[in-house]
Amino acid sequence: MKLLFIYNANSGKLNGLFDIGHKLLSPSTYQCSLCALTHDVFKENTTWKNFRAESQFQMEFYHKDEFETKFPKVKLNYPTVLKLEMTQFTTVLTPDILTEISSVDTLIEKLKESL
């Protein structure tokens, strides 16, 4: 079993710079609640990084363009967290749920509860 985290952002350095600018200038309108939880403006959130390092779960992380390239037949709303078992996807956290989560600690708690 793997957990797949798909951000509502595209890959690439230029897109990353735009994301940083958006987080700095207008954080309340930033479109990726998952990124806002797991990353500070310039780096990965320390609590999240520690959770990932200590977790028993296999995790993969994708920008939406990377996910759509790897899994072109899977249609999603972003951001989202999926569970992948063999070839079966199950939604763990929807965009609506991720938007309601206000801290990385709550995100970790919800992930543990969902699995």
Short mmCIF file of N, CA, C and O in Angstrom, two decimals:
data_model
loop_
_atom_site.label_atom_id
_atom_site.label_comp_id
_atom_site.label_asym_id
_atom_site.label_seq_id
_atom_site.Cartn_x
_atom_site.Cartn_y
_atom_site.Cartn_z
N MET A 1 0.83 -1.18 0.00
CA MET A 1 0.00 0.00 0.00
C MET A 1 0.88 1.25 0.00
O MET A 1 1.88 1.31 0.69
N LYS A 2 0.48 2.21 -0.79
CA LYS A 2 1.17 3.50 -0.85
C LYS A 2 0.15 4.61 -0.67
O LYS A 2 -1.00 4.49 -1.07
N LEU A 3 0.61 5.69 -0.07
CA LEU A 3 -0.17 6.92 -0.03
C LEU A 3 0.37 7.84 -1.12
O LEU A 3 1.58 8.05 -1.22
N LEU A 4 -0.54 8.36 -1.94
CA LEU A 4 -0.15 9.30 -2.99
C LEU A 4 -0.70 10.67 -2.64
O LEU A 4 -1.90 10.83 -2.39
N PHE A 5 0.18 11.64 -2.60
CA PHE A 5 -0.18 13.02 -2.30
C PHE A 5 -0.06 13.80 -3.60
O PHE A 5 1.01 13.84 -4.20
N ILE A 6 -1.17 14.38 -4.05
CA ILE A 6 -1.15 15.12 -5.31
C ILE A 6 -1.48 16.58 -5.02
O ILE A 6 -2.56 16.92 -4.54
N TYR A 7 -0.49 17.43 -5.31
CA TYR A 7 -0.62 18.86 -5.05
C TYR A 7 -1.38 19.55 -6.19
O TYR A 7 -1.30 19.13 -7.34
N ASN A 8 -2.07 20.60 -5.88
CA ASN A 8 -2.76 21.41 -6.87
C ASN A 8 -1.80 22.48 -7.39
O ASN A 8 -2.02 23.68 -7.26
N ALA A 9 -0.71 22.00 -7.95
CA ALA A 9 0.33 22.88 -8.49
C ALA A 9 1.07 22.08 -9.56
O ALA A 9 1.12 20.85 -9.51
N ASN A 10 1.63 22.78 -10.52
CA ASN A 10 2.42 22.12 -11.55
C ASN A 10 3.89 22.12 -11.18
O ASN A 10 4.35 22.96 -10.40
N SER A 11 4.62 21.16 -11.74
CA SER A 11 6.04 21.02 -11.45
C SER A 11 6.86 22.07 -12.22
O SER A 11 6.34 22.74 -13.11
N GLY A 12 8.12 22.17 -11.86
CA GLY A 12 9.03 23.06 -12.56
C GLY A 12 9.45 24.24 -11.71
O GLY A 12 8.73 24.68 -10.82
N LYS A 13 10.64 24.74 -11.99
CA LYS A 13 11.22 25.84 -11.21
C LYS A 13 10.40 27.12 -11.32
O LYS A 13 10.17 27.80 -10.32
N LEU A 14 9.95 27.45 -12.52
CA LEU A 14 9.19 28.68 -12.70
C LEU A 14 7.87 28.60 -11.94
O LEU A 14 7.49 29.56 -11.25
N ASN A 15 7.19 27.47 -12.03
CA ASN A 15 5.95 27.30 -11.27
C ASN A 15 6.21 27.38 -9.77
O ASN A 15 5.42 27.94 -9.02
N GLY A 16 7.34 26.82 -9.33
CA GLY A 16 7.71 26.91 -7.92
C GLY A 16 7.91 28.35 -7.47
O GLY A 16 7.50 28.72 -6.37
N LEU A 17 8.54 29.15 -8.30
CA LEU A 17 8.73 30.57 -7.97
C LEU A 17 7.40 31.31 -7.89
O LEU A 17 7.19 32.13 -7.00
N PHE A 18 6.49 31.00 -8.82
CA PHE A 18 5.16 31.62 -8.76
C PHE A 18 4.43 31.22 -7.48
O PHE A 18 3.76 32.04 -6.85
N ASP A 19 4.57 29.94 -7.09
CA ASP A 19 3.93 29.47 -5.86
C ASP A 19 4.48 30.20 -4.63
O ASP A 19 3.73 30.60 -3.75
N ILE A 20 5.80 30.37 -4.57
CA ILE A 20 6.41 31.10 -3.46
C ILE A 20 5.87 32.53 -3.40
O ILE A 20 5.49 33.02 -2.34
N GLY A 21 5.83 33.18 -4.56
CA GLY A 21 5.31 34.55 -4.60
C GLY A 21 3.86 34.61 -4.15
O GLY A 21 3.48 35.51 -3.39
N HIS A 22 3.06 33.65 -4.58
CA HIS A 22 1.66 33.63 -4.19
C HIS A 22 1.51 33.44 -2.68
O HIS A 22 0.72 34.11 -2.03
N LYS A 23 2.32 32.51 -2.12
CA LYS A 23 2.26 32.28 -0.68
C LYS A 23 2.66 33.53 0.11
O LYS A 23 2.11 33.79 1.17
N LEU A 24 3.62 34.27 -0.42
CA LEU A 24 4.09 35.48 0.27
C LEU A 24 3.10 36.64 0.15
O LEU A 24 2.83 37.33 1.13
N LEU A 25 2.57 36.84 -1.05
CA LEU A 25 1.75 38.01 -1.31
C LEU A 25 0.27 37.83 -0.97
O LEU A 25 -0.39 38.78 -0.57
N SER A 26 -0.23 36.61 -1.15
CA SER A 26 -1.65 36.39 -0.93
C SER A 26 -1.91 34.96 -0.45
O SER A 26 -2.53 34.16 -1.16
N PRO A 27 -1.42 34.63 0.73
CA PRO A 27 -1.54 33.23 1.20
C PRO A 27 -2.98 32.74 1.32
O PRO A 27 -3.24 31.55 1.14
N SER A 28 -3.92 33.61 1.60
CA SER A 28 -5.31 33.18 1.77
C SER A 28 -5.96 32.73 0.46
O SER A 28 -6.97 32.04 0.48
N THR A 29 -5.38 33.12 -0.68
CA THR A 29 -5.95 32.71 -1.96
C THR A 29 -5.11 31.64 -2.65
O THR A 29 -5.40 31.27 -3.79
N TYR A 30 -4.11 31.12 -1.97
CA TYR A 30 -3.27 30.07 -2.55
C TYR A 30 -4.12 28.83 -2.77
O TYR A 30 -4.85 28.40 -1.87
N GLN A 31 -4.07 28.23 -3.95
CA GLN A 31 -5.00 27.17 -4.34
C GLN A 31 -4.63 25.77 -3.88
O GLN A 31 -5.42 24.85 -4.07
N CYS A 32 -3.48 25.57 -3.29
CA CYS A 32 -3.11 24.22 -2.87
C CYS A 32 -3.04 24.14 -1.35
O CYS A 32 -2.01 24.44 -0.75
N SER A 33 -4.14 23.72 -0.75
CA SER A 33 -4.17 23.61 0.71
C SER A 33 -3.21 22.54 1.22
O SER A 33 -2.66 22.66 2.32
N LEU A 34 -2.96 21.50 0.43
CA LEU A 34 -2.02 20.45 0.83
C LEU A 34 -0.61 21.01 0.91
O LEU A 34 0.11 20.78 1.88
N CYS A 35 -0.21 21.77 -0.08
CA CYS A 35 1.11 22.41 -0.07
C CYS A 35 1.24 23.38 1.09
O CYS A 35 2.26 23.43 1.76
N ALA A 36 0.18 24.14 1.34
CA ALA A 36 0.21 25.10 2.45
C ALA A 36 0.39 24.41 3.79
O ALA A 36 1.00 24.97 4.70
N LEU A 37 -0.11 23.17 3.91
CA LEU A 37 0.04 22.42 5.15
C LEU A 37 1.42 21.78 5.28
O LEU A 37 2.01 21.77 6.36
N THR A 38 1.94 21.22 4.20
CA THR A 38 3.17 20.44 4.27
C THR A 38 4.44 21.25 4.02
O THR A 38 5.53 20.76 4.30
N HIS A 39 4.29 22.45 3.52
CA HIS A 39 5.46 23.27 3.21
C HIS A 39 5.29 24.69 3.76
O HIS A 39 4.21 25.26 3.68
N ASP A 40 6.38 25.20 4.28
CA ASP A 40 6.43 26.60 4.62
C ASP A 40 6.71 27.34 3.31
O ASP A 40 6.73 26.73 2.24
N VAL A 41 6.97 28.62 3.36
CA VAL A 41 7.17 29.37 2.12
C VAL A 41 8.35 28.82 1.32
O VAL A 41 8.26 28.62 0.12
N PHE A 42 9.47 28.54 1.99
CA PHE A 42 10.69 28.16 1.28
C PHE A 42 11.12 26.71 1.45
O PHE A 42 12.02 26.25 0.76
N LYS A 43 10.51 25.98 2.38
CA LYS A 43 10.98 24.61 2.63
C LYS A 43 9.86 23.76 3.21
O LYS A 43 8.80 24.27 3.58
N GLU A 44 10.13 22.47 3.29
CA GLU A 44 9.17 21.54 3.86
C GLU A 44 8.99 21.82 5.35
O GLU A 44 9.95 22.08 6.07
N ASN A 45 7.75 21.75 5.81
CA ASN A 45 7.43 21.94 7.22
C ASN A 45 8.17 20.88 8.05
O ASN A 45 8.14 19.70 7.72
N THR A 46 8.82 21.28 9.12
CA THR A 46 9.63 20.38 9.94
C THR A 46 8.80 19.26 10.56
O THR A 46 9.22 18.09 10.56
N THR A 47 7.63 19.55 11.06
CA THR A 47 6.76 18.53 11.65
C THR A 47 6.39 17.49 10.59
O THR A 47 6.41 16.29 10.85
N TRP A 48 6.05 17.96 9.42
CA TRP A 48 5.69 17.07 8.31
C TRP A 48 6.88 16.21 7.90
O TRP A 48 6.76 15.01 7.67
N LYS A 49 8.03 16.84 7.80
CA LYS A 49 9.25 16.12 7.40
C LYS A 49 9.56 15.02 8.40
O LYS A 49 9.90 13.90 8.01
N ASN A 50 9.42 15.31 9.68
CA ASN A 50 9.66 14.29 10.71
C ASN A 50 8.64 13.16 10.63
O ASN A 50 8.98 11.98 10.78
N PHE A 51 7.38 13.51 10.40
CA PHE A 51 6.34 12.48 10.25
C PHE A 51 6.67 11.56 9.08
O PHE A 51 6.58 10.34 9.19
N ARG A 52 7.04 12.13 7.96
CA ARG A 52 7.39 11.32 6.79
C ARG A 52 8.55 10.37 7.09
O ARG A 52 8.53 9.21 6.72
N ALA A 53 9.56 10.88 7.77
CA ALA A 53 10.75 10.08 8.07
C ALA A 53 10.44 8.93 9.02
O ALA A 53 11.03 7.85 8.91
N GLU A 54 9.51 9.15 9.94
CA GLU A 54 9.20 8.15 10.96
C GLU A 54 8.01 7.26 10.60
O GLU A 54 7.74 6.28 11.28
N SER A 55 7.32 7.57 9.52
CA SER A 55 6.09 6.88 9.17
C SER A 55 6.35 5.48 8.64
O SER A 55 7.36 5.22 7.98
N GLN A 56 5.40 4.61 8.91
CA GLN A 56 5.46 3.25 8.38
C GLN A 56 4.87 3.18 6.97
O GLN A 56 4.98 2.16 6.29
N PHE A 57 4.24 4.24 6.52
CA PHE A 57 3.59 4.26 5.21
C PHE A 57 4.57 4.62 4.11
O PHE A 57 5.40 5.51 4.27
N GLN A 58 4.44 3.94 2.97
CA GLN A 58 5.15 4.36 1.77
C GLN A 58 4.40 5.55 1.21
O GLN A 58 3.17 5.53 1.13
N MET A 59 5.12 6.59 0.82
CA MET A 59 4.48 7.80 0.32
C MET A 59 5.13 8.22 -0.99
O MET A 59 6.35 8.13 -1.13
N GLU A 60 4.28 8.69 -1.90
CA GLU A 60 4.75 9.29 -3.14
C GLU A 60 4.08 10.64 -3.29
O GLU A 60 2.91 10.79 -2.92
N PHE A 61 4.81 11.59 -3.84
CA PHE A 61 4.32 12.96 -3.97
C PHE A 61 4.37 13.38 -5.43
O PHE A 61 5.36 13.14 -6.12
N TYR A 62 3.28 14.00 -5.88
CA TYR A 62 3.16 14.42 -7.28
C TYR A 62 2.61 15.83 -7.36
O TYR A 62 1.73 16.21 -6.58
N HIS A 63 3.13 16.59 -8.33
CA HIS A 63 2.42 17.78 -8.77
C HIS A 63 1.33 17.27 -9.70
O HIS A 63 1.43 16.16 -10.25
N LYS A 64 0.28 18.05 -9.92
CA LYS A 64 -0.84 17.55 -10.72
C LYS A 64 -0.43 17.16 -12.13
O LYS A 64 -0.90 16.16 -12.67
N ASP A 65 0.49 17.91 -12.77
CA ASP A 65 0.91 17.54 -14.12
C ASP A 65 1.69 16.23 -14.13
O ASP A 65 1.56 15.43 -15.06
N GLU A 66 2.48 15.98 -13.10
CA GLU A 66 3.22 14.72 -13.01
C GLU A 66 2.27 13.53 -12.82
O GLU A 66 2.44 12.48 -13.44
N PHE A 67 1.26 13.72 -11.95
CA PHE A 67 0.29 12.66 -11.70
C PHE A 67 -0.50 12.34 -12.96
O PHE A 67 -0.69 11.17 -13.32
N GLU A 68 -0.94 13.37 -13.66
CA GLU A 68 -1.74 13.17 -14.88
C GLU A 68 -0.92 12.50 -15.98
O GLU A 68 -1.47 11.76 -16.79
N THR A 69 0.37 12.73 -16.01
CA THR A 69 1.23 12.06 -16.98
C THR A 69 1.39 10.58 -16.63
O THR A 69 1.31 9.71 -17.50
N LYS A 70 1.57 10.29 -15.36
CA LYS A 70 1.78 8.90 -14.92
C LYS A 70 0.48 8.10 -14.92
O LYS A 70 0.48 6.91 -15.22
N PHE A 71 -0.63 8.74 -14.58
CA PHE A 71 -1.93 8.06 -14.48
C PHE A 71 -2.97 8.82 -15.32
O PHE A 71 -3.89 9.44 -14.78
N PRO A 72 -2.85 8.80 -16.65
CA PRO A 72 -3.71 9.64 -17.50
C PRO A 72 -5.20 9.30 -17.44
O PRO A 72 -6.02 10.15 -17.75
N LYS A 73 -5.55 8.11 -17.04
CA LYS A 73 -6.97 7.72 -17.02
C LYS A 73 -7.66 8.08 -15.71
O LYS A 73 -8.88 7.99 -15.60
N VAL A 74 -6.90 8.48 -14.70
CA VAL A 74 -7.47 8.81 -13.39
C VAL A 74 -7.80 10.31 -13.39
O VAL A 74 -6.93 11.15 -13.57
N LYS A 75 -9.06 10.62 -13.18
CA LYS A 75 -9.52 12.02 -13.16
C LYS A 75 -9.83 12.43 -11.73
O LYS A 75 -10.60 11.76 -11.03
N LEU A 76 -9.21 13.50 -11.28
CA LEU A 76 -9.34 13.95 -9.90
C LEU A 76 -9.54 15.44 -9.81
O LEU A 76 -9.21 16.18 -10.73
N ASN A 77 -10.00 15.88 -8.65
CA ASN A 77 -9.92 17.28 -8.25
C ASN A 77 -8.73 17.37 -7.30
O ASN A 77 -8.47 16.45 -6.53
N TYR A 78 -8.02 18.47 -7.35
CA TYR A 78 -6.79 18.62 -6.57
C TYR A 78 -6.93 19.71 -5.53
O TYR A 78 -7.71 20.64 -5.73
N PRO A 79 -6.15 19.64 -4.49
CA PRO A 79 -5.24 18.58 -4.08
C PRO A 79 -6.02 17.41 -3.50
O PRO A 79 -7.19 17.55 -3.11
N THR A 80 -5.35 16.28 -3.42
CA THR A 80 -5.99 15.09 -2.86
C THR A 80 -4.94 14.12 -2.34
O THR A 80 -3.78 14.21 -2.71
N VAL A 81 -5.39 13.22 -1.47
CA VAL A 81 -4.53 12.15 -0.99
C VAL A 81 -5.25 10.85 -1.31
O VAL A 81 -6.43 10.68 -1.00
N LEU A 82 -4.51 9.95 -1.96
CA LEU A 82 -5.06 8.66 -2.37
C LEU A 82 -4.30 7.52 -1.70
O LEU A 82 -3.13 7.68 -1.35
N LYS A 83 -4.97 6.39 -1.60
CA LYS A 83 -4.31 5.16 -1.19
C LYS A 83 -4.27 4.28 -2.44
O LYS A 83 -5.27 4.13 -3.13
N LEU A 84 -3.11 3.72 -2.74
CA LEU A 84 -2.94 2.83 -3.88
C LEU A 84 -2.59 1.44 -3.38
O LEU A 84 -1.55 1.26 -2.72
N GLU A 85 -3.48 0.51 -3.65
CA GLU A 85 -3.23 -0.90 -3.32
C GLU A 85 -3.32 -1.68 -4.61
O GLU A 85 -4.38 -1.68 -5.25
N MET A 86 -2.21 -2.32 -4.97
CA MET A 86 -2.09 -3.01 -6.26
C MET A 86 -2.36 -1.97 -7.36
O MET A 86 -1.55 -1.12 -7.57
N THR A 87 -3.50 -2.03 -8.00
CA THR A 87 -3.83 -1.05 -9.04
C THR A 87 -5.11 -0.28 -8.69
O THR A 87 -5.66 0.42 -9.53
N GLN A 88 -5.55 -0.39 -7.44
CA GLN A 88 -6.81 0.22 -7.00
C GLN A 88 -6.55 1.50 -6.20
O GLN A 88 -5.84 1.48 -5.20
N PHE A 89 -7.16 2.60 -6.64
CA PHE A 89 -7.07 3.86 -5.93
C PHE A 89 -8.28 4.03 -5.01
O PHE A 89 -9.41 3.74 -5.40
N THR A 90 -8.03 4.53 -3.81
CA THR A 90 -9.09 4.90 -2.87
C THR A 90 -8.77 6.29 -2.36
O THR A 90 -7.63 6.58 -1.99
N THR A 91 -9.76 7.16 -2.32
CA THR A 91 -9.54 8.51 -1.82
C THR A 91 -9.46 8.49 -0.30
O THR A 91 -10.32 7.94 0.37
N VAL A 92 -8.41 9.09 0.22
CA VAL A 92 -8.20 9.19 1.67
C VAL A 92 -8.65 10.56 2.15
O VAL A 92 -9.40 10.68 3.12
N LEU A 93 -8.19 11.62 1.49
CA LEU A 93 -8.57 12.99 1.85
C LEU A 93 -8.92 13.76 0.57
O LEU A 93 -8.09 13.87 -0.34
N THR A 94 -10.12 14.30 0.53
CA THR A 94 -10.59 15.05 -0.63
C THR A 94 -10.11 16.50 -0.56
O THR A 94 -9.68 16.97 0.52
N PRO A 95 -10.25 17.24 -1.66
CA PRO A 95 -9.91 18.67 -1.61
C PRO A 95 -10.70 19.43 -0.54
O PRO A 95 -10.15 20.30 0.14
N ASP A 96 -11.98 19.10 -0.38
CA ASP A 96 -12.81 19.80 0.62
C ASP A 96 -12.29 19.55 2.04
O ASP A 96 -12.24 20.48 2.86
N ILE A 97 -11.93 18.33 2.32
CA ILE A 97 -11.40 18.01 3.66
C ILE A 97 -10.07 18.70 3.87
O ILE A 97 -9.82 19.29 4.92
N LEU A 98 -9.20 18.65 2.86
CA LEU A 98 -7.89 19.30 2.99
C LEU A 98 -8.02 20.80 3.22
O LEU A 98 -7.25 21.38 3.98
N THR A 99 -9.01 21.42 2.60
CA THR A 99 -9.23 22.86 2.78
C THR A 99 -9.63 23.19 4.21
O THR A 99 -9.29 24.25 4.73
N GLU A 100 -10.34 22.28 4.85
CA GLU A 100 -10.81 22.50 6.23
C GLU A 100 -9.70 22.30 7.28
O GLU A 100 -9.82 22.78 8.40
N ILE A 101 -8.65 21.59 6.92
CA ILE A 101 -7.57 21.30 7.87
C ILE A 101 -6.71 22.54 8.04
O ILE A 101 -6.24 23.13 7.07
N SER A 102 -6.48 22.92 9.29
CA SER A 102 -5.79 24.19 9.54
C SER A 102 -4.34 24.03 10.01
O SER A 102 -3.63 25.02 10.13
N SER A 103 -3.90 22.80 10.28
CA SER A 103 -2.52 22.62 10.74
C SER A 103 -1.97 21.29 10.26
O SER A 103 -2.72 20.35 9.98
N VAL A 104 -0.66 21.21 10.19
CA VAL A 104 -0.01 19.97 9.78
C VAL A 104 -0.26 18.86 10.81
O VAL A 104 -0.40 17.69 10.44
N ASP A 105 -0.40 19.22 12.08
CA ASP A 105 -0.71 18.21 13.11
C ASP A 105 -2.08 17.59 12.86
O ASP A 105 -2.25 16.37 13.00
N THR A 106 -3.05 18.39 12.46
CA THR A 106 -4.38 17.88 12.15
C THR A 106 -4.33 17.00 10.89
O THR A 106 -4.99 15.97 10.83
N LEU A 107 -3.54 17.40 9.91
CA LEU A 107 -3.38 16.58 8.71
C LEU A 107 -2.84 15.20 9.07
O LEU A 107 -3.38 14.18 8.63
N ILE A 108 -1.82 15.16 9.89
CA ILE A 108 -1.23 13.88 10.32
C ILE A 108 -2.25 13.04 11.07
O ILE A 108 -2.38 11.83 10.83
N GLU A 109 -2.99 13.68 11.95
CA GLU A 109 -4.04 12.98 12.71
C GLU A 109 -5.10 12.39 11.77
O GLU A 109 -5.49 11.24 11.91
N LYS A 110 -5.55 13.17 10.79
CA LYS A 110 -6.56 12.70 9.84
C LYS A 110 -6.03 11.54 9.01
O LYS A 110 -6.77 10.58 8.73
N LEU A 111 -4.76 11.60 8.61
CA LEU A 111 -4.18 10.50 7.85
C LEU A 111 -4.17 9.22 8.68
O LEU A 111 -4.54 8.16 8.19
N LYS A 112 -3.76 9.32 9.92
CA LYS A 112 -3.73 8.15 10.80
C LYS A 112 -5.12 7.59 11.03
O LYS A 112 -5.31 6.37 11.02
N GLU A 113 -6.11 8.45 11.19
CA GLU A 113 -7.49 8.01 11.39
C GLU A 113 -8.05 7.32 10.14
O GLU A 113 -8.81 6.37 10.26
N SER A 114 -7.66 7.80 8.98
CA SER A 114 -8.21 7.28 7.73
C SER A 114 -7.63 5.93 7.33
O SER A 114 -8.19 5.24 6.50
N LEU A 115 -6.52 5.59 7.92
CA LEU A 115 -5.87 4.34 7.55
C LEU A 115 -5.98 3.39 8.71
O LEU A 115 -5.83 2.30 8.78
#
